[in-house]
CSV table of C-alpha atoms in Angstrom, one decimal:
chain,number,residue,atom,x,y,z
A,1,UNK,CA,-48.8,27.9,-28.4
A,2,UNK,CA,-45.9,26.5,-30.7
A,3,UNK,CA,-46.0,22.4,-31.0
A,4,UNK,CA,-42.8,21.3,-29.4
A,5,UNK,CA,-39.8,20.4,-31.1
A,6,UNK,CA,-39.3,16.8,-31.5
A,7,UNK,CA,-35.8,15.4,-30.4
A,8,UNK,CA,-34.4,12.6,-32.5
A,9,UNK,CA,-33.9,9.1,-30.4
A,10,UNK,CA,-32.6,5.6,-31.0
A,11,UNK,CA,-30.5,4.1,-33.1
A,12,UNK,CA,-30.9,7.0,-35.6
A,13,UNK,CA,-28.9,9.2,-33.2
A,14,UNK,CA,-26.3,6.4,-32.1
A,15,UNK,CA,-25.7,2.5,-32.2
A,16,UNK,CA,-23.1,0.7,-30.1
A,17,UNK,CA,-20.6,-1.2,-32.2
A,18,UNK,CA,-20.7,-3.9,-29.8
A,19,UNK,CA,-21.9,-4.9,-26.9
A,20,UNK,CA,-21.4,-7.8,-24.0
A,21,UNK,CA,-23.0,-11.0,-25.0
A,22,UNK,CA,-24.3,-13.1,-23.0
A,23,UNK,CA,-21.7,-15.5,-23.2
A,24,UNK,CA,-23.9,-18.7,-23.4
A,25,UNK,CA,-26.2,-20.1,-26.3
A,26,UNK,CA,-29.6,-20.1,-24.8
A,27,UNK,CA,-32.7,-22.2,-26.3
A,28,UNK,CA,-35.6,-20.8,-25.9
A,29,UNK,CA,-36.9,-22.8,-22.9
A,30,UNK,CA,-33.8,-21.6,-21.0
A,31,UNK,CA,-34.6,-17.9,-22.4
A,32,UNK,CA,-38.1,-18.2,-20.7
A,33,UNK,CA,-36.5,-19.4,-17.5
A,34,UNK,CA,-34.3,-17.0,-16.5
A,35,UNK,CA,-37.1,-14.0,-17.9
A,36,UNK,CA,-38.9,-15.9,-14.6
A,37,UNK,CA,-36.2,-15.8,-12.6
A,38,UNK,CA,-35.2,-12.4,-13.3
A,39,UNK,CA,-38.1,-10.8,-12.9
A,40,UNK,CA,-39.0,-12.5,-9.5
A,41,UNK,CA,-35.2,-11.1,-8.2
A,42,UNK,CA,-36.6,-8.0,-8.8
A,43,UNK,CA,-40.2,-8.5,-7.0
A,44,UNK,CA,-42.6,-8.1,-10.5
A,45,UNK,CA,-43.8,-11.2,-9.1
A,46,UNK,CA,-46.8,-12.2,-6.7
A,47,UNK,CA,-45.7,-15.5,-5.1
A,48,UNK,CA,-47.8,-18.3,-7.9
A,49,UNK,CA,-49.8,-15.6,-9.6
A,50,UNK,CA,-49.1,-14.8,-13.3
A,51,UNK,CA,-48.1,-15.8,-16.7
A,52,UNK,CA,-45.5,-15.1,-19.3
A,53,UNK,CA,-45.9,-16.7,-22.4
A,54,UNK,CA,-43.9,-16.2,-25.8
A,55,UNK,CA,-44.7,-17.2,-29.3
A,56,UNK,CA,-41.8,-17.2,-31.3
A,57,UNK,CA,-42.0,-16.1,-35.1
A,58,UNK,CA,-42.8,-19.3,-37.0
A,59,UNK,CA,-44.0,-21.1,-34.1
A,60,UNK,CA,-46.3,-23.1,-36.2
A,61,UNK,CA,-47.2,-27.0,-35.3
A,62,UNK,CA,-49.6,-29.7,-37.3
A,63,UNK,CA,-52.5,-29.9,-35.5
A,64,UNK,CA,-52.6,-33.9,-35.0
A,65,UNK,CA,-56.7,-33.9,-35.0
A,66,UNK,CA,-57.4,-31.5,-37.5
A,67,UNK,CA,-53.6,-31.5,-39.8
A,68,UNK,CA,-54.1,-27.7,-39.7
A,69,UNK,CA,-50.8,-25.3,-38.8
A,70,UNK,CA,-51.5,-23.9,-34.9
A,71,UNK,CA,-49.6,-21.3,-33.1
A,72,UNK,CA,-48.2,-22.9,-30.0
A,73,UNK,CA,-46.7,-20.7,-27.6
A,74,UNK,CA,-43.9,-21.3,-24.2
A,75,UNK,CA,-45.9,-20.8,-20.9
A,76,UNK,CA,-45.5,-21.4,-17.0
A,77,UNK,CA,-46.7,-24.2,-15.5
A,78,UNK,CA,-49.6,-23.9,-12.9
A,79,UNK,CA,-47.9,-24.8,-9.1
A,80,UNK,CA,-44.2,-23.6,-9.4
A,81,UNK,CA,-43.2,-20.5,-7.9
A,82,UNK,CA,-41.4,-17.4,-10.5
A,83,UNK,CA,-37.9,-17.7,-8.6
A,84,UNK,CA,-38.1,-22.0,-8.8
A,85,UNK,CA,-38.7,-22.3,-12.5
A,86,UNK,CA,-36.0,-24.5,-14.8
A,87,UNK,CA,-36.4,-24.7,-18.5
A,88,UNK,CA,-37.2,-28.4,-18.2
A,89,UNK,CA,-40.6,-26.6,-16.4
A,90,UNK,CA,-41.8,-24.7,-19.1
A,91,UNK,CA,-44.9,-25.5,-20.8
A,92,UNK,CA,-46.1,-25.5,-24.4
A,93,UNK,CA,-49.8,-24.6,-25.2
A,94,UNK,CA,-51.9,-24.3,-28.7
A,95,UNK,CA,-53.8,-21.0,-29.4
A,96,UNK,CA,-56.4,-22.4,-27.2
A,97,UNK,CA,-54.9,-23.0,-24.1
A,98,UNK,CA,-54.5,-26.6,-24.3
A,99,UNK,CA,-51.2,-28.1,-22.8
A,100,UNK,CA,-49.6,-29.9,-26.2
A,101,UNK,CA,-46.1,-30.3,-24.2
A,102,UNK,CA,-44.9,-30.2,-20.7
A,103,UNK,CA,-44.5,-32.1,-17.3
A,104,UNK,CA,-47.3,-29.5,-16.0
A,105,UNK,CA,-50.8,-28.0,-15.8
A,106,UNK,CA,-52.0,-25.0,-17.0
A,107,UNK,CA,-54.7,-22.6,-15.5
A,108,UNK,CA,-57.7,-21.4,-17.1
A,109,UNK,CA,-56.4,-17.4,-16.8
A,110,UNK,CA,-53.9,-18.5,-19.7
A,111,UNK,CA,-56.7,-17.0,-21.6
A,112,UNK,CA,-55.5,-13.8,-21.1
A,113,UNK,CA,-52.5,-13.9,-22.9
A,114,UNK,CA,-53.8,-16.3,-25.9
A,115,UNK,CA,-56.8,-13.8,-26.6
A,116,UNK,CA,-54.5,-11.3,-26.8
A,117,UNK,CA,-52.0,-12.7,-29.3
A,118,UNK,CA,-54.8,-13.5,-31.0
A,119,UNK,CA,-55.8,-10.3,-31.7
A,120,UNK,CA,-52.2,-9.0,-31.5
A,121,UNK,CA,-49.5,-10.6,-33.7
A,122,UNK,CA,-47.1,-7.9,-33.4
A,123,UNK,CA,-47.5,-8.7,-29.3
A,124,UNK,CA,-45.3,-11.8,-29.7
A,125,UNK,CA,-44.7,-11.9,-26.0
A,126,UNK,CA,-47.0,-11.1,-22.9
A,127,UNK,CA,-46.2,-10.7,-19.5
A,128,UNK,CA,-49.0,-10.7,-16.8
A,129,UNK,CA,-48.6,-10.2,-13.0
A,130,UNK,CA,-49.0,-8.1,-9.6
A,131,UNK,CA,-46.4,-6.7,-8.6
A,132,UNK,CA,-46.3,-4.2,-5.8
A,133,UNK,CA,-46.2,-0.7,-6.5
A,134,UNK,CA,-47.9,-1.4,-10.1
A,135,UNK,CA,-50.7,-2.8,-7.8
A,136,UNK,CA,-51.1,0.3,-5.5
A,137,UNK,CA,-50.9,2.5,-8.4
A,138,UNK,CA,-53.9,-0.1,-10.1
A,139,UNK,CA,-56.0,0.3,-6.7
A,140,UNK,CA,-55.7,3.6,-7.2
A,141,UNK,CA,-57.8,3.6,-10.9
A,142,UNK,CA,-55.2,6.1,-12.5
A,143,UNK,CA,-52.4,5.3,-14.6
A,144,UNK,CA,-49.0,6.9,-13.1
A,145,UNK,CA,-47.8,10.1,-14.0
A,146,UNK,CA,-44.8,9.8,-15.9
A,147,UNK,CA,-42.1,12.2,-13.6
A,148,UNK,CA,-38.8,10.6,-14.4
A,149,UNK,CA,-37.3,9.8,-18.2
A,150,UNK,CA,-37.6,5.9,-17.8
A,151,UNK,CA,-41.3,6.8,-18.4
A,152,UNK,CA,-40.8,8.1,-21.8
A,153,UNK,CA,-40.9,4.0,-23.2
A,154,UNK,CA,-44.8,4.1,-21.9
A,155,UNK,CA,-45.5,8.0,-23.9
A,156,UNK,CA,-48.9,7.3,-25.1
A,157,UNK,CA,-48.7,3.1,-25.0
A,158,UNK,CA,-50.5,3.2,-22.0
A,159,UNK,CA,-54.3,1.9,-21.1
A,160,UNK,CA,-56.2,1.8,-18.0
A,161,UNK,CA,-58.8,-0.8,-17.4
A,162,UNK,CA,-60.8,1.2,-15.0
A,163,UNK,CA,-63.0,-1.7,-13.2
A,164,UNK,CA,-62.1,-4.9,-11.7
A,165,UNK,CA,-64.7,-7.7,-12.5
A,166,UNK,CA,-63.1,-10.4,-11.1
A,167,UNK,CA,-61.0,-13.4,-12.3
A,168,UNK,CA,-60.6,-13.6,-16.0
A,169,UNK,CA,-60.5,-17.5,-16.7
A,170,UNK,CA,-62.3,-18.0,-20.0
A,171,UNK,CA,-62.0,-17.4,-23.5
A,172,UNK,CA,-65.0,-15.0,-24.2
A,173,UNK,CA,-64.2,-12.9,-21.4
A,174,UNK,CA,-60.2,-12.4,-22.0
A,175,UNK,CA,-61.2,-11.8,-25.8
A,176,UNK,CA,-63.0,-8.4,-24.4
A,177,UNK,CA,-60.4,-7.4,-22.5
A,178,UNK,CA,-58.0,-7.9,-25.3
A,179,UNK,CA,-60.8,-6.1,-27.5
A,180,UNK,CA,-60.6,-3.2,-24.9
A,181,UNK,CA,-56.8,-2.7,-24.7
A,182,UNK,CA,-56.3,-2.5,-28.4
A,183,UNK,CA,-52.4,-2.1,-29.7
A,184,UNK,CA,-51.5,-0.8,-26.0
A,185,UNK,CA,-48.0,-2.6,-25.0
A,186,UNK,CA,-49.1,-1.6,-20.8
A,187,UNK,CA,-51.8,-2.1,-19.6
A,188,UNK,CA,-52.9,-1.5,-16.1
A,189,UNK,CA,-55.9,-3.7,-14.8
A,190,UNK,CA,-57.6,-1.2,-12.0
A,191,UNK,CA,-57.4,-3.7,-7.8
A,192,UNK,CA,-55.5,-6.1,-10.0
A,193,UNK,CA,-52.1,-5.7,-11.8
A,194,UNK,CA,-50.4,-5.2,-15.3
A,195,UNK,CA,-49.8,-6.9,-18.6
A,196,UNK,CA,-46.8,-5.7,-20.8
A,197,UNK,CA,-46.2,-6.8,-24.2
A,198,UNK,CA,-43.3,-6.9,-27.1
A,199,UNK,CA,-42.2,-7.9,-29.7
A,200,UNK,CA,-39.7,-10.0,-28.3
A,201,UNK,CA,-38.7,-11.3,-24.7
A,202,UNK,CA,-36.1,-8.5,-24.6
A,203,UNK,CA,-38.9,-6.0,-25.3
A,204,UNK,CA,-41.8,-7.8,-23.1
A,205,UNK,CA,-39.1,-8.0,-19.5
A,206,UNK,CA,-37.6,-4.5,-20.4
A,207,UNK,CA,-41.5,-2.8,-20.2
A,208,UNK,CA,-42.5,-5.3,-16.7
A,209,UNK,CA,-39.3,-4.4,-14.9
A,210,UNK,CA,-39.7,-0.4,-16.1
A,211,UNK,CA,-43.2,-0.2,-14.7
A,212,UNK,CA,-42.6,-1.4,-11.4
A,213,UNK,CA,-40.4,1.5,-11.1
A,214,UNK,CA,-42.0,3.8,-12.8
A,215,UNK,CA,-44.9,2.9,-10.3
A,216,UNK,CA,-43.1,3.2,-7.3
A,217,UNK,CA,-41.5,6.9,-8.3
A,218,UNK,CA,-44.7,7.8,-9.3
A,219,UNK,CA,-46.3,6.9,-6.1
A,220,UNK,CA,-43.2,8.6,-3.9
A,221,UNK,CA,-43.7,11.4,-5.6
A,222,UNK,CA,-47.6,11.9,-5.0
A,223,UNK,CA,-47.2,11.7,-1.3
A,224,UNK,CA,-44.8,14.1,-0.9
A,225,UNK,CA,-48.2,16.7,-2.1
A,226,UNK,CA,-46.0,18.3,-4.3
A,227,UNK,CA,-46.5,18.8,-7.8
A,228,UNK,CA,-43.5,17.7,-9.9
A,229,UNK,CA,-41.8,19.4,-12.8
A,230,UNK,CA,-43.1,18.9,-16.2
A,231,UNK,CA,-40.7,16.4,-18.2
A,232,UNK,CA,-41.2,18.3,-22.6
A,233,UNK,CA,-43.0,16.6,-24.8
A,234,UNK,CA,-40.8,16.5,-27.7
A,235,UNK,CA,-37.5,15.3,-25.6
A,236,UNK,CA,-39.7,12.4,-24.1
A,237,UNK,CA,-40.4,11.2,-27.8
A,238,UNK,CA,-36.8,11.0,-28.4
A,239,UNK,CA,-36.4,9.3,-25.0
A,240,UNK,CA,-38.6,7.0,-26.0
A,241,UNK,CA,-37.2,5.7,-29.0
A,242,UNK,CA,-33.8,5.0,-27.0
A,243,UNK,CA,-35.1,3.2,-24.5
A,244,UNK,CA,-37.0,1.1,-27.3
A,245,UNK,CA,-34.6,0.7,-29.6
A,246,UNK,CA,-31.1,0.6,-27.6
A,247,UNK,CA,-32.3,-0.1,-23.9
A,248,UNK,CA,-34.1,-3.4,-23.7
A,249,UNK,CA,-31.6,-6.0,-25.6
A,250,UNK,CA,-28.5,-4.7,-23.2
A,251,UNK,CA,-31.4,-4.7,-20.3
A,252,UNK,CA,-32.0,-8.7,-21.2
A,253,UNK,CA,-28.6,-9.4,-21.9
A,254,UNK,CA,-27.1,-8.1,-18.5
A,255,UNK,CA,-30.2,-10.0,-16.6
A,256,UNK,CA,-29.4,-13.0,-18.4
A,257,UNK,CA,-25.8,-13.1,-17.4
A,258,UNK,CA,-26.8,-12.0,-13.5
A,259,UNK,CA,-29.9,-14.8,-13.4
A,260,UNK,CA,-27.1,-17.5,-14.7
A,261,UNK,CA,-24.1,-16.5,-12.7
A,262,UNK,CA,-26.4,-17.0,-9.9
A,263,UNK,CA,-28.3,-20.5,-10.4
A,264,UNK,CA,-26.8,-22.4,-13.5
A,265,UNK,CA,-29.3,-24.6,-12.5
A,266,UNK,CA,-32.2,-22.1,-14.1
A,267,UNK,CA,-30.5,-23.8,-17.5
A,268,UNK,CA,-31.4,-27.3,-16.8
């Protein structure tokens, strides 16, 4: 059988020569806010549950007990709903968990996310939550079948944690998992939910909002008890490297613009 022919992607094939800015100077507390609000708009999020946190390149503090750089990292607070959130909410946390700035508390199933930028400094962001349809594909114990071309961005980035084993709220025990899941940017977490990663919070939101729908066709499709076409191999590859490399920034920038046109308040 002949190996596929690979089809060229990205920004090798074409770049835009501009494209719609935002059309307001964000910080990066404001950034994280509307990546909350957006992606509770479009139902990734499971009422309190979840966590995004970002640690931005150079994010480096003096420890004031030890005088030692730490990698601090934005977060959620522990009480405030996705679709509430305000910059003025988010949190900062050291690479252990512990709140170093913030009106807030933080839960103990941070872990999750500082284990794995521990172990992952390309995975600058993480995104962790329940949404619906990734959910009933995760009580399932499969990962979904990748039937339309969104699903080229997860070719072989995938990784299924096949058993739940309950609530992950301490170091030790997110350090496995991270351990487990290796350089995977999705991961699905069997009767629990999904954490997508990037390299920035473009990248990160543009993987959380694709799974959801990837999820969801994947799931209409399977009950119809049909078997769908075959999407080829080398096409996908290409696929994927658009979606990567040209999709997500013009993905963030457009949510940003909706999430602010809609509540300026998100900004304050």
């Amino acid at each position: 059988m002949s190996t596929p022919e690979v089809r060229r992607g990205g920004l090798g094939v074409w770049a835009p020569s501009t494209m719609p800015p935002i059309g307001v100077e964000l910080s990066d507390e404001q950034k994280m806010a509307v990546a909350f609000r957006h992606l509770a708009e479009i139902g990734f999020a499971e009422n309190m549950a979840g966590h995004i946190t970002w640690q931005p390149d150079g994010q480096t503090e003096l420890d004031s007990r030890s005088g030692k750089p730490r990698s601090d990292m934005y977060v959620n607070p522990w009480g405030l709903w996705w679709q509430e959130l305000t910059a003025s909410d988010i949190c900062v946390v050291d690479e252990d968990a512990n709140v170093v700035r913030g009106r807030w508390d933080v839960t103990p199933a941070i872990h999750i996310h500082t284990e794995i930028h521990r172990q992952r400094p390309d995975a600058r962001v993480v995104i962790h939550n329940h949404p619906y349809y990734v959910s009933l594909i995760a009580a399932l114990g499969v990962l979904p079948d990748l039937v339309h071309q969104t699903g080229a961005l997860f070719l072989d980035d995938m990784y299924l944690v096949e058993e739940y084993d309950g609530e992950i709220d301490t170091s030790w025990r997110a350090a496995e998992l991270a351990g487990q899941i290796g350089s995977a940017n999705l991961v699905i977490l069997a009767n629990h939910g999904v954490i997508a990663t990037g390299h920035d919070l473009a990248a990160a939101v543009y993987r959380a909002v694709s799974i959801e729908r990837v999820c969801r066709l994947a799931y209409d499709v399977m009950v119809t008890g049909r078997t769908p076409s075959t999407m080829n191999r080398g096409d996908m590859v290409g696929m994927q490297a658009s979606l990567i490399e040209r999709a997500a920034d013009v993905y963030w920038a457009g949510a940003a613009r909706m999430t602010i046109k809609a509540d300026r308040g998100v900004l304050d």
